[in-house]
């Protein structure tokens, strides 16, 4: 039997539909509507860098421009409809998924204890009980509220004092829950005090096999098609081997098939797909032509290799690259229009000047940056000023650059 093929345009359309990027960005973006959007994405990565807006805010705003940061804070801290934990990085996740993090918390408890004992300041395990006692007696706290007499380093995660490391470990393994942030500093409280027993009771926790099945099924529904490695990486709970075993079992049951997906360069890569997805209307539906500026941590771009394969878009965040060796800049935003990533922009909000400064735009190779695209770009930049907290836009001299040849 000939394996079905998914051409590149259809693959992009399905992928964009699953990432909520196919429709014109509009509609309500608070309360239930915001929670529905986060559930559709699965999670939203948190990041503190605020050159224009924080990553989680731009991710949500790019899909629904009526979104405002206080909407997420309310949903998370007041409505308690979200919890914070790790996928591939720190993220906010719908509270109804809390029990599916049981395997992650269990595995983190084993993995981090050994790794952090070697990599971080010694003595954090001895602080477990004192940290728990402090929170029980004084309520939710930040890392600055504990370990005040402990030696601190020069800063950064590798210089966490023992009580800070204890806080993180107790959170990652489940004894504590992050209940919000002051600025971008986490506040921790006792899980038993802030979460309902229906969420935390041992009897409510799925076993490893159930969790692997949930992770793979839910990842596939949000990716449209994927390799077993991509399924494992989506939530970052399980191993590629565990995902592969699930895929083979689903194929044997006729619930999953293999498909060859065409990349932007014309090559094909074998992936798994639900048979019914080959009839999805999204395959035949062109996405909106509304130009969007995306966060570097947008869910559609988190898997850099997948984005490069589908869109021919090579990208990396260069904040950790020495400035003379950067190709683009410290924090550069991808630009999406239709089913193409058409360029990237280096821009920054100078809030003391009430101005968003566009430093440089690089069209992608073979992308024509004509008058219509320039108007669409300028309209998006002006829309984003409200999220950035400024009123004006300035284009610096020489902002339009030649397409760079990617040599990452």
Short mmCIF file of C-alpha atoms in Angstrom, two decimals:
data_model
loop_
_atom_site.label_atom_id
_atom_site.label_comp_id
_atom_site.label_asym_id
_atom_site.label_seq_id
_atom_site.Cartn_x
_atom_site.Cartn_y
_atom_site.Cartn_z
CA UNK A 1 0.00 0.00 0.00
CA UNK A 2 1.36 3.40 -1.00
CA UNK A 3 1.95 5.69 1.92
CA UNK A 4 -0.09 8.93 1.63
CA UNK A 5 1.69 12.22 1.08
CA UNK A 6 1.00 15.65 2.47
CA UNK A 7 2.28 18.43 0.24
CA UNK A 8 4.07 21.37 1.81
CA UNK A 9 1.28 23.92 1.39
CA UNK A 10 -1.29 21.57 2.94
CA UNK A 11 1.10 20.72 5.77
CA UNK A 12 1.63 24.40 6.56
CA UNK A 13 -2.10 25.06 6.55
CA UNK A 14 -2.85 22.20 8.91
CA UNK A 15 0.04 23.19 11.18
CA UNK A 16 -1.07 26.83 11.30
CA UNK A 17 -4.67 25.89 11.94
CA UNK A 18 -3.63 23.80 14.93
CA UNK A 19 -1.56 26.70 16.27
CA UNK A 20 -4.44 29.20 15.92
CA UNK A 21 -2.60 31.18 13.25
CA UNK A 22 -4.86 30.48 10.27
CA UNK A 23 -7.75 32.80 11.14
CA UNK A 24 -7.77 36.58 11.29
CA UNK A 25 -6.75 37.55 14.84
CA UNK A 26 -9.88 38.84 16.55
CA UNK A 27 -12.43 38.07 19.24
CA UNK A 28 -12.63 38.23 23.03
CA UNK A 29 -9.47 37.43 24.94
CA UNK A 30 -10.32 37.34 28.63
CA UNK A 31 -11.92 34.89 31.02
CA UNK A 32 -13.31 31.76 29.37
CA UNK A 33 -12.21 32.87 25.88
CA UNK A 34 -8.62 33.26 27.07
CA UNK A 35 -8.68 29.89 28.83
CA UNK A 36 -10.07 28.26 25.67
CA UNK A 37 -7.18 29.73 23.68
CA UNK A 38 -4.58 28.42 26.14
CA UNK A 39 -6.26 25.00 26.16
CA UNK A 40 -6.15 24.93 22.36
CA UNK A 41 -2.42 25.69 22.44
CA UNK A 42 -1.85 23.33 25.38
CA UNK A 43 0.29 25.74 27.37
CA UNK A 44 1.97 29.13 27.06
CA UNK A 45 5.67 29.51 27.78
CA UNK A 46 6.66 32.19 30.29
CA UNK A 47 9.65 34.42 29.69
CA UNK A 48 10.86 37.55 31.45
CA UNK A 49 12.48 39.42 28.55
CA UNK A 50 10.45 42.53 27.81
CA UNK A 51 12.10 44.33 24.89
CA UNK A 52 8.61 44.81 23.41
CA UNK A 53 6.38 42.51 25.46
CA UNK A 54 6.95 39.36 27.43
CA UNK A 55 6.78 36.17 25.38
CA UNK A 56 3.56 34.86 26.92
CA UNK A 57 1.80 38.16 26.33
CA UNK A 58 2.88 38.40 22.69
CA UNK A 59 1.93 34.76 22.06
CA UNK A 60 -1.61 35.44 23.21
CA UNK A 61 -1.89 38.93 21.72
CA UNK A 62 -0.78 37.76 18.27
CA UNK A 63 -3.82 35.51 18.14
CA UNK A 64 -6.30 37.87 19.78
CA UNK A 65 -5.22 41.53 19.92
CA UNK A 66 -7.87 42.35 22.51
CA UNK A 67 -5.76 40.39 25.00
CA UNK A 68 -4.19 42.36 27.84
CA UNK A 69 -1.61 41.05 30.36
CA UNK A 70 -3.92 41.61 33.33
CA UNK A 71 -6.32 39.08 31.76
CA UNK A 72 -3.75 36.31 32.13
CA UNK A 73 -2.82 37.39 35.65
CA UNK A 74 -6.46 37.26 36.71
CA UNK A 75 -7.01 33.85 35.13
CA UNK A 76 -3.89 32.50 36.80
CA UNK A 77 -3.83 34.10 40.23
CA UNK A 78 -7.45 34.95 41.03
CA UNK A 79 -9.53 32.45 39.06
CA UNK A 80 -6.93 29.67 39.58
CA UNK A 81 -7.78 28.28 36.15
CA UNK A 82 -4.07 27.79 35.38
CA UNK A 83 -1.10 26.28 37.13
CA UNK A 84 2.59 26.80 36.50
CA UNK A 85 5.05 24.02 35.82
CA UNK A 86 7.51 22.88 33.18
CA UNK A 87 7.07 21.60 29.68
CA UNK A 88 10.28 22.29 27.75
CA UNK A 89 10.46 25.44 29.89
CA UNK A 90 8.37 27.19 32.55
CA UNK A 91 4.78 27.57 31.35
CA UNK A 92 1.22 28.24 32.45
CA UNK A 93 -1.06 25.27 31.84
CA UNK A 94 -4.82 24.72 32.22
CA UNK A 95 -5.60 23.52 35.74
CA UNK A 96 -7.65 20.62 34.38
CA UNK A 97 -4.36 19.11 33.16
CA UNK A 98 -2.80 19.17 36.63
CA UNK A 99 -3.11 15.43 37.23
CA UNK A 100 -1.33 14.67 33.96
CA UNK A 101 1.79 16.30 35.45
CA UNK A 102 2.01 13.61 38.13
CA UNK A 103 4.50 11.58 36.08
CA UNK A 104 6.57 14.69 35.40
CA UNK A 105 6.62 15.63 39.09
CA UNK A 106 7.61 12.08 40.04
CA UNK A 107 10.38 11.93 37.47
CA UNK A 108 11.60 15.43 38.38
CA UNK A 109 11.81 14.38 42.04
CA UNK A 110 14.24 11.62 41.12
CA UNK A 111 16.15 13.37 38.35
CA UNK A 112 16.66 16.80 39.92
CA UNK A 113 17.70 15.55 43.32
CA UNK A 114 20.74 13.86 41.88
CA UNK A 115 21.57 16.50 39.29
CA UNK A 116 21.18 19.49 41.56
CA UNK A 117 23.21 17.87 44.31
CA UNK A 118 26.09 17.86 41.85
CA UNK A 119 25.45 21.10 39.95
CA UNK A 120 24.14 23.52 42.56
CA UNK A 121 24.97 24.73 46.02
CA UNK A 122 25.17 21.88 48.51
CA UNK A 123 22.76 21.60 51.39
CA UNK A 124 19.42 22.28 49.69
CA UNK A 125 17.92 18.97 50.85
CA UNK A 126 18.56 19.95 54.46
CA UNK A 127 16.35 23.02 53.92
CA UNK A 128 13.20 21.16 52.82
CA UNK A 129 11.52 21.10 56.20
CA UNK A 130 12.48 24.63 57.22
CA UNK A 131 11.12 25.98 53.93
CA UNK A 132 7.86 24.05 54.35
CA UNK A 133 7.56 25.24 57.96
CA UNK A 134 8.15 28.86 56.94
CA UNK A 135 5.40 28.73 54.32
CA UNK A 136 3.02 26.93 56.65
CA UNK A 137 3.55 29.60 59.31
CA UNK A 138 3.81 32.72 57.15
CA UNK A 139 1.91 31.97 53.97
CA UNK A 140 3.04 32.11 50.35
CA UNK A 141 6.57 33.38 49.90
CA UNK A 142 9.22 34.29 47.33
CA UNK A 143 12.81 33.10 47.29
CA UNK A 144 13.91 36.34 48.97
CA UNK A 145 11.80 35.45 52.02
CA UNK A 146 13.79 32.33 52.89
CA UNK A 147 17.45 31.57 53.46
CA UNK A 148 18.25 35.15 54.39
CA UNK A 149 21.41 34.12 56.24
CA UNK A 150 22.61 31.77 53.54
CA UNK A 151 25.51 32.56 51.27
CA UNK A 152 24.54 33.90 47.85
CA UNK A 153 26.64 34.01 44.74
CA UNK A 154 26.79 36.63 42.04
CA UNK A 155 23.40 35.80 40.54
CA UNK A 156 21.80 33.38 38.11
CA UNK A 157 20.38 29.92 38.58
CA UNK A 158 23.81 28.43 39.29
CA UNK A 159 24.12 30.69 42.32
CA UNK A 160 20.82 29.82 44.00
CA UNK A 161 21.23 29.63 47.75
CA UNK A 162 20.15 26.30 49.34
CA UNK A 163 16.67 27.48 50.38
CA UNK A 164 15.96 28.86 46.89
CA UNK A 165 16.98 25.51 45.42
CA UNK A 166 14.77 23.77 47.99
CA UNK A 167 11.82 25.93 46.95
CA UNK A 168 12.29 25.04 43.30
CA UNK A 169 12.71 21.37 44.05
CA UNK A 170 9.61 21.21 46.26
CA UNK A 171 7.65 22.98 43.51
CA UNK A 172 8.90 20.79 40.69
CA UNK A 173 8.23 17.63 42.71
CA UNK A 174 4.77 18.69 43.88
CA UNK A 175 4.86 19.66 47.56
CA UNK A 176 4.61 23.35 46.64
CA UNK A 177 2.58 25.17 43.99
CA UNK A 178 3.43 28.50 42.39
CA UNK A 179 0.41 30.72 43.03
CA UNK A 180 1.54 33.80 41.12
CA UNK A 181 4.38 36.17 40.55
CA UNK A 182 5.47 39.49 42.03
CA UNK A 183 6.99 41.17 39.02
CA UNK A 184 8.54 38.04 37.62
CA UNK A 185 9.45 36.48 40.97
CA UNK A 186 7.52 33.30 41.79
CA UNK A 187 5.38 33.01 44.94
CA UNK A 188 5.18 29.51 46.39
CA UNK A 189 2.54 28.02 48.67
CA UNK A 190 1.72 24.58 50.04
CA UNK A 191 -0.03 22.49 47.41
CA UNK A 192 -2.31 20.99 50.06
CA UNK A 193 -3.47 24.48 50.95
CA UNK A 194 -4.17 25.90 47.51
CA UNK A 195 -5.39 23.01 45.34
CA UNK A 196 -8.56 21.01 45.75
CA UNK A 197 -8.15 17.43 46.92
CA UNK A 198 -9.86 16.22 43.75
CA UNK A 199 -6.79 17.40 41.86
CA UNK A 200 -4.16 16.07 44.24
CA UNK A 201 -5.60 12.82 45.63
CA UNK A 202 -3.36 9.83 44.81
CA UNK A 203 -6.37 7.96 43.45
CA UNK A 204 -6.88 10.71 40.85
CA UNK A 205 -3.37 10.34 39.44
CA UNK A 206 -2.96 8.44 36.16
CA UNK A 207 -0.25 5.82 35.81
CA UNK A 208 2.71 6.07 33.44
CA UNK A 209 1.00 4.24 30.56
CA UNK A 210 -2.08 6.44 30.76
CA UNK A 211 0.09 9.56 30.89
CA UNK A 212 2.15 8.52 27.88
CA UNK A 213 -1.06 7.94 25.90
CA UNK A 214 -2.48 11.30 26.98
CA UNK A 215 0.74 13.17 26.17
CA UNK A 216 1.00 11.67 22.69
CA UNK A 217 -2.68 12.02 21.81
CA UNK A 218 -2.89 15.62 23.03
CA UNK A 219 0.39 16.58 21.35
CA UNK A 220 -0.76 15.12 18.03
CA UNK A 221 -4.06 17.00 18.19
CA UNK A 222 -2.07 20.26 18.51
CA UNK A 223 0.57 19.47 15.91
CA UNK A 224 -1.61 17.88 13.24
CA UNK A 225 1.16 15.46 12.28
CA UNK A 226 4.42 14.59 14.00
CA UNK A 227 7.29 12.19 14.40
CA UNK A 228 7.45 10.22 17.64
CA UNK A 229 10.30 12.51 18.73
CA UNK A 230 8.16 15.60 18.15
CA UNK A 231 5.33 14.07 20.16
CA UNK A 232 7.68 13.38 23.06
CA UNK A 233 9.12 16.90 22.91
CA UNK A 234 5.77 18.69 22.94
CA UNK A 235 5.10 18.37 26.68
CA UNK A 236 8.65 17.15 27.45
CA UNK A 237 7.28 14.59 29.93
CA UNK A 238 8.12 11.36 28.16
CA UNK A 239 10.94 9.82 26.14
CA UNK A 240 11.00 9.36 22.36
CA UNK A 241 11.08 5.60 22.95
CA UNK A 242 7.84 5.80 24.98
CA UNK A 243 6.23 7.90 22.27
CA UNK A 244 7.34 5.47 19.56
CA UNK A 245 5.82 2.53 21.42
CA UNK A 246 2.51 4.40 21.62
CA UNK A 247 2.61 5.31 17.91
CA UNK A 248 3.22 1.72 16.85
CA UNK A 249 0.35 0.49 19.03
CA UNK A 250 -1.99 3.13 17.60
CA UNK A 251 -0.94 2.19 14.06
CA UNK A 252 -1.59 -1.48 14.78
CA UNK A 253 -5.07 -0.55 15.99
CA UNK A 254 -5.74 1.45 12.83
CA UNK A 255 -6.03 4.71 14.77
CA UNK A 256 -2.86 6.23 13.36
CA UNK A 257 -1.13 6.04 10.00
CA UNK A 258 2.21 7.12 8.60
CA UNK A 259 2.33 9.92 6.06
CA UNK A 260 5.17 11.50 4.10
CA UNK A 261 5.16 15.24 4.76
CA UNK A 262 6.80 17.50 2.21
CA UNK A 263 9.24 20.08 3.48
CA UNK A 264 9.83 23.53 2.05
CA UNK A 265 12.84 22.17 0.14
CA UNK A 266 10.82 19.40 -1.53
CA UNK A 267 12.13 16.58 0.63
CA UNK A 268 9.78 14.27 2.52
CA UNK A 269 9.78 13.18 6.14
CA UNK A 270 7.75 10.34 7.59
CA UNK A 271 5.31 11.41 10.29
CA UNK A 272 2.27 10.06 12.09
CA UNK A 273 -1.22 11.43 11.52
CA UNK A 274 -4.80 10.57 12.37
CA UNK A 275 -6.48 9.22 9.20
CA UNK A 276 -9.33 11.71 9.52
CA UNK A 277 -6.86 14.61 9.49
CA UNK A 278 -6.25 13.93 5.79
CA UNK A 279 -9.81 15.16 5.21
CA UNK A 280 -9.53 18.21 7.45
CA UNK A 281 -10.97 21.37 5.82
CA UNK A 282 -7.88 23.27 7.00
CA UNK A 283 -5.84 21.51 4.28
CA UNK A 284 -7.79 23.39 1.61
CA UNK A 285 -8.23 26.69 3.45
CA UNK A 286 -5.68 29.45 2.85
CA UNK A 287 -4.75 31.26 6.07
CA UNK A 288 -5.40 34.93 6.63
CA UNK A 289 -3.05 37.39 4.93
CA UNK A 290 -2.97 39.52 8.08
CA UNK A 291 0.69 40.10 8.88
CA UNK A 292 1.72 39.17 12.43
CA UNK A 293 4.83 39.70 14.48
CA UNK A 294 5.48 36.58 16.54
CA UNK A 295 7.33 35.92 19.75
CA UNK A 296 10.60 34.00 19.32
CA UNK A 297 9.02 31.52 21.75
CA UNK A 298 5.74 31.15 19.88
CA UNK A 299 4.44 27.55 19.99
CA UNK A 300 4.66 27.39 16.19
CA UNK A 301 8.40 28.14 16.37
CA UNK A 302 9.41 26.35 19.56
CA UNK A 303 10.65 23.37 17.54
CA UNK A 304 13.21 25.20 15.40
CA UNK A 305 13.99 22.18 13.22
CA UNK A 306 10.33 21.63 12.44
CA UNK A 307 9.85 25.30 11.53
CA UNK A 308 12.88 25.13 9.26
CA UNK A 309 11.63 21.98 7.59
CA UNK A 310 8.10 23.28 6.97
CA UNK A 311 8.78 26.96 6.27
CA UNK A 312 12.45 27.09 5.30
CA UNK A 313 12.90 29.47 8.22
CA UNK A 314 16.19 29.20 10.09
CA UNK A 315 16.03 30.91 13.46
CA UNK A 316 17.75 31.06 16.79
CA UNK A 317 17.66 33.49 19.68
CA UNK A 318 21.02 35.28 19.72
CA UNK A 319 20.91 36.79 23.21
CA UNK A 320 23.62 34.36 24.33
CA UNK A 321 25.76 34.96 21.24
CA UNK A 322 28.53 37.59 21.65
CA UNK A 323 27.37 40.75 19.90
CA UNK A 324 30.07 40.78 17.19
CA UNK A 325 28.99 37.29 16.13
CA UNK A 326 25.25 37.97 15.92
CA UNK A 327 23.71 37.76 12.48
CA UNK A 328 20.59 39.71 13.41
CA UNK A 329 20.34 40.92 17.01
CA UNK A 330 19.80 40.27 20.68
CA UNK A 331 16.06 39.52 20.44
CA UNK A 332 14.58 39.46 16.95
CA UNK A 333 10.92 38.78 16.13
CA UNK A 334 9.79 36.51 13.26
CA UNK A 335 7.24 37.97 10.83
CA UNK A 336 4.40 35.77 9.55
CA UNK A 337 2.12 36.53 6.61
CA UNK A 338 -0.19 34.02 5.00
CA UNK A 339 1.49 30.62 5.14
CA UNK A 340 5.02 32.06 5.03
CA UNK A 341 7.53 33.43 7.48
CA UNK A 342 8.50 36.46 5.43
CA UNK A 343 11.13 38.14 7.57
CA UNK A 344 12.29 39.19 11.02
CA UNK A 345 12.44 42.48 12.84
CA UNK A 346 14.73 43.91 15.50
CA UNK A 347 12.74 46.41 17.54
CA UNK A 348 12.54 47.63 21.10
CA UNK A 349 10.15 49.67 23.20
CA UNK A 350 11.79 52.65 24.90
CA UNK A 351 9.12 53.38 27.46
CA UNK A 352 10.89 56.41 28.89
CA UNK A 353 10.66 57.90 25.38
CA UNK A 354 7.12 56.58 24.75
CA UNK A 355 8.41 55.07 21.53
CA UNK A 356 8.81 51.73 19.79
CA UNK A 357 11.98 51.88 17.70
CA UNK A 358 12.31 49.65 14.65
CA UNK A 359 16.02 49.10 14.23
CA UNK A 360 16.11 46.62 11.35
CA UNK A 361 13.95 44.43 9.15
CA UNK A 362 15.36 41.53 7.15
CA UNK A 363 13.07 40.02 4.51
CA UNK A 364 13.59 36.30 4.01
CA UNK A 365 15.44 35.23 0.87
CA UNK A 366 13.15 35.23 -2.18
CA UNK A 367 10.57 37.39 -0.36
CA UNK A 368 9.63 40.60 -2.14
CA UNK A 369 9.05 43.41 0.36
CA UNK A 370 6.72 45.58 -1.70
CA UNK A 371 4.46 48.49 -0.83
CA UNK A 372 1.53 46.33 0.27
CA UNK A 373 3.67 44.26 2.62
CA UNK A 374 5.28 47.40 4.03
CA UNK A 375 1.85 48.87 4.78
CA UNK A 376 0.78 45.63 6.45
CA UNK A 377 3.98 45.62 8.52
CA UNK A 378 3.57 49.23 9.61
CA UNK A 379 -0.05 48.55 10.60
CA UNK A 380 1.07 45.64 12.79
CA UNK A 381 3.86 47.64 14.39
CA UNK A 382 1.40 50.38 15.30
CA UNK A 383 -1.06 47.81 16.69
CA UNK A 384 1.63 46.34 18.90
CA UNK A 385 2.41 49.67 20.57
CA UNK A 386 -0.50 49.26 22.98
CA UNK A 387 0.83 45.93 24.19
CA UNK A 388 4.32 47.45 24.43
CA UNK A 389 3.02 50.36 26.51
CA UNK A 390 4.10 53.16 24.16
CA UNK A 391 2.28 55.52 21.81
CA UNK A 392 4.76 56.21 19.01
CA UNK A 393 6.79 54.35 16.39
CA UNK A 394 10.13 55.40 14.92
CA UNK A 395 12.04 53.72 12.09
CA UNK A 396 15.78 54.19 12.56
CA UNK A 397 18.05 55.09 9.67
CA UNK A 398 18.95 52.11 7.51
CA UNK A 399 16.24 49.91 9.04
CA UNK A 400 15.56 47.99 5.80
CA UNK A 401 18.30 45.40 5.39
CA UNK A 402 19.23 42.93 2.69
CA UNK A 403 18.18 39.32 3.18
CA UNK A 404 20.88 37.65 5.26
CA UNK A 405 22.25 34.27 4.33
CA UNK A 406 21.77 32.06 7.38
CA UNK A 407 25.00 30.67 8.76
CA UNK A 408 24.00 29.74 12.29
#
